[in-house]
Each structure stands twice: as structure tokens, then as C-alpha cells.
């Protein structure tokens, strides 16, 4: 299910994507409002925003999800018409995990920029997924995200996640500076390859056990 005004954006349209649960700590409304303040993309292109999350009807362990999703829809409806046509709210089915994964993978790989404007966060799995897929990431400097992203090298960090102007400024840079996007994408993929793959974690556990056993 997609909430939008008009049809889907053309294939060549730059996409800004956030994938997360419908959770107030993921700040979907803040993402929309910050996106509305950002500059247009490079070469005069007009980016669109996709906020993607699970179908609230199919997530039994998240009683607040439906309410947060409803707030997001209300905030979308309150946007000016021209901006409303550039913002899409997508609820992704959860009954078929392979279909779910395929949809999320397609969104992440097609995105020009991926954002994670969380107010609080542990280790952001969607952040690492985006980095592995060599997507430039803009995220809040909170929790485990600070361990995942080196600001200006493997992504852009927004120090205060409630600062919409700072978020919009980082997003404008990522959308308009092609060299920056390329540098962040390459650095992000390299960071995951060197630090966050399962084999590396297994080797670290093995090394720790070896030291503990003398």
C-alpha cells in the first residue's frame, strides 16, 4: 500500500529513502519536514522522498505503530500540494518475508540517498545495509550509528536529530554534490567490508576465546 498524490515518480527521479518501523523514535514526520526544507537535486532534478515501513496491520508486537503511521499520513496531508506530490508513504507486506526483502532491497539499491533520522538508535541495521549497498547515508549522531558512520567519510551525521535545518542542509549536500555522494558510497561499502561482516565478528570471538584460554 502506498499513500501518495498522483502516480509513481519517473525511474530517473532521485529518491531519498528511509526504511524503518512506524516508531516515533524513527521520526518519520521529522524526515518529511526536513526533506521539505532541502534543496533540489543535482542538474535541477527534483528528488522524491519514500518513507517505507511494515504494514501496521501485520506487526502484532508494535502497538504504537498504527498511531505513528496515522500521524505520518496526517503530516503528509498537511504538506503543500507541490511537496505532497513528492512524498510517498509505503507500507510493506510482512506475510511473505521474501517479498518484503525484495521490496526493501529494491528501494535501497535505487535510492540516491538513504536517511536514518532516528531520535534514538542502537545498531542501525538499515544503516549497515545501505552502506553495504554503497549508498550515501545521512543519519543522526545517536547510539550505535556513531560507531557505524564516520562523519564525512562513510556518511553524514546530524549532531542534533531534532535540528531540521541541519538535516535539510546535509541532505541538500548529498543531493547536489556528486563527488561527495561517490566518496561517501565508496567509504561506506569499505567500512562494512572491514568492520561489520559476520565472518569478522566470528574471527574476533575466536581471538577473544583464544586469549581467555591462555
mmCIF file of C-alpha atoms in Angstrom, residues 51-144:
data_model
loop_
_atom_site.group_PDB
_atom_site.id
_atom_site.type_symbol
_atom_site.label_atom_id
_atom_site.label_comp_id
_atom_site.label_asym_id
_atom_site.label_seq_id
_atom_site.Cartn_x
_atom_site.Cartn_y
_atom_site.Cartn_z
ATOM 1 C CA UNK A 51 9.165 6.546 3.802
ATOM 2 C CA UNK A 52 8.852 2.765 3.915
ATOM 3 C CA UNK A 53 7.787 0.665 6.862
ATOM 4 C CA UNK A 54 5.950 -2.546 7.691
ATOM 5 C CA UNK A 55 2.229 -2.907 7.208
ATOM 6 C CA UNK A 56 0.812 -1.825 10.550
ATOM 7 C CA UNK A 57 -1.888 -4.464 10.220
ATOM 8 C CA UNK A 58 0.708 -7.247 10.241
ATOM 9 C CA UNK A 59 3.012 -6.250 13.123
ATOM 10 C CA UNK A 60 1.491 -7.611 16.322
ATOM 11 C CA UNK A 61 4.350 -6.607 18.648
ATOM 12 C CA UNK A 62 4.182 -2.853 17.923
ATOM 13 C CA UNK A 63 1.002 -1.398 19.459
ATOM 14 C CA UNK A 64 2.104 2.196 18.757
ATOM 15 C CA UNK A 65 2.852 1.596 15.075
ATOM 16 C CA UNK A 66 -0.642 2.300 13.782
ATOM 17 C CA UNK A 67 -0.786 5.597 15.662
ATOM 18 C CA UNK A 68 2.596 6.756 14.399
ATOM 19 C CA UNK A 69 1.680 5.786 10.852
ATOM 20 C CA UNK A 70 -1.581 7.734 11.169
ATOM 21 C CA UNK A 71 0.370 10.800 12.352
ATOM 22 C CA UNK A 72 2.683 10.447 9.351
ATOM 23 C CA UNK A 73 -0.289 10.334 6.975
ATOM 24 C CA UNK A 74 -1.783 13.413 8.638
ATOM 25 C CA UNK A 75 1.521 15.285 8.332
ATOM 26 C CA UNK A 76 1.741 14.247 4.675
ATOM 27 C CA UNK A 77 -1.787 15.548 4.034
ATOM 28 C CA UNK A 78 -0.823 18.897 5.581
ATOM 29 C CA UNK A 79 2.106 19.433 3.193
ATOM 30 C CA UNK A 80 1.705 21.963 0.373
ATOM 31 C CA UNK A 81 0.325 20.217 -2.746
ATOM 32 C CA UNK A 82 3.564 20.507 -4.731
ATOM 33 C CA UNK A 83 5.535 18.921 -1.887
ATOM 34 C CA UNK A 84 2.861 16.314 -1.195
ATOM 35 C CA UNK A 85 3.303 15.002 -4.735
ATOM 36 C CA UNK A 86 6.995 14.338 -3.939
ATOM 37 C CA UNK A 87 6.454 12.362 -0.727
ATOM 38 C CA UNK A 88 5.357 8.710 -0.723
ATOM 39 C CA UNK A 89 4.446 6.598 2.315
ATOM 40 C CA UNK A 90 4.806 2.890 1.638
ATOM 41 C CA UNK A 91 3.653 0.084 3.901
ATOM 42 C CA UNK A 92 5.432 -3.142 3.010
ATOM 43 C CA UNK A 93 3.718 -6.536 3.437
ATOM 44 C CA UNK A 94 5.060 -8.780 6.175
ATOM 45 C CA UNK A 95 3.271 -12.062 5.398
ATOM 46 C CA UNK A 96 5.862 -13.026 2.759
ATOM 47 C CA UNK A 97 9.373 -12.350 4.054
ATOM 48 C CA UNK A 98 10.998 -12.939 0.661
ATOM 49 C CA UNK A 99 8.692 -10.400 -0.958
ATOM 50 C CA UNK A 100 9.373 -7.973 1.879
ATOM 51 C CA UNK A 101 13.131 -8.354 1.485
ATOM 52 C CA UNK A 102 12.916 -7.895 -2.278
ATOM 53 C CA UNK A 103 10.945 -4.663 -1.937
ATOM 54 C CA UNK A 104 13.288 -3.197 0.677
ATOM 55 C CA UNK A 105 16.356 -4.246 -1.313
ATOM 56 C CA UNK A 106 14.978 -2.610 -4.451
ATOM 57 C CA UNK A 107 14.249 0.634 -2.603
ATOM 58 C CA UNK A 108 17.687 0.756 -1.010
ATOM 59 C CA UNK A 109 19.559 -0.015 -4.212
ATOM 60 C CA UNK A 110 17.593 2.513 -6.257
ATOM 61 C CA UNK A 111 17.914 5.275 -3.647
ATOM 62 C CA UNK A 112 20.163 8.243 -4.340
ATOM 63 C CA UNK A 113 20.430 8.906 -0.595
ATOM 64 C CA UNK A 114 19.308 6.830 2.377
ATOM 65 C CA UNK A 115 18.482 8.528 5.662
ATOM 66 C CA UNK A 116 18.003 7.322 9.228
ATOM 67 C CA UNK A 117 16.909 10.346 11.254
ATOM 68 C CA UNK A 118 16.340 8.449 14.474
ATOM 69 C CA UNK A 119 15.934 10.286 17.761
ATOM 70 C CA UNK A 120 17.402 7.207 19.497
ATOM 71 C CA UNK A 121 19.008 4.141 17.959
ATOM 72 C CA UNK A 122 21.051 1.088 18.795
ATOM 73 C CA UNK A 123 22.995 -0.553 15.995
ATOM 74 C CA UNK A 124 21.106 0.611 12.914
ATOM 75 C CA UNK A 125 20.755 -2.474 10.724
ATOM 76 C CA UNK A 126 19.239 -0.490 7.859
ATOM 77 C CA UNK A 127 22.225 1.864 8.068
ATOM 78 C CA UNK A 128 24.669 -1.002 7.569
ATOM 79 C CA UNK A 129 22.506 -2.481 4.798
ATOM 80 C CA UNK A 130 22.620 0.848 2.963
ATOM 81 C CA UNK A 131 26.376 1.186 3.482
ATOM 82 C CA UNK A 132 26.974 -2.348 2.184
ATOM 83 C CA UNK A 133 24.990 -1.462 -0.929
ATOM 84 C CA UNK A 134 27.239 1.595 -1.412
ATOM 85 C CA UNK A 135 24.513 4.151 -0.791
ATOM 86 C CA UNK A 136 25.360 7.529 0.769
ATOM 87 C CA UNK A 137 23.739 7.680 4.208
ATOM 88 C CA UNK A 138 22.623 10.635 6.309
ATOM 89 C CA UNK A 139 21.839 9.701 9.897
ATOM 90 C CA UNK A 140 21.511 11.090 13.385
ATOM 91 C CA UNK A 141 24.594 11.034 15.599
ATOM 92 C CA UNK A 142 22.929 8.867 18.243
ATOM 93 C CA UNK A 143 23.602 5.466 19.775
ATOM 94 C CA UNK A 144 25.305 2.825 17.675
#
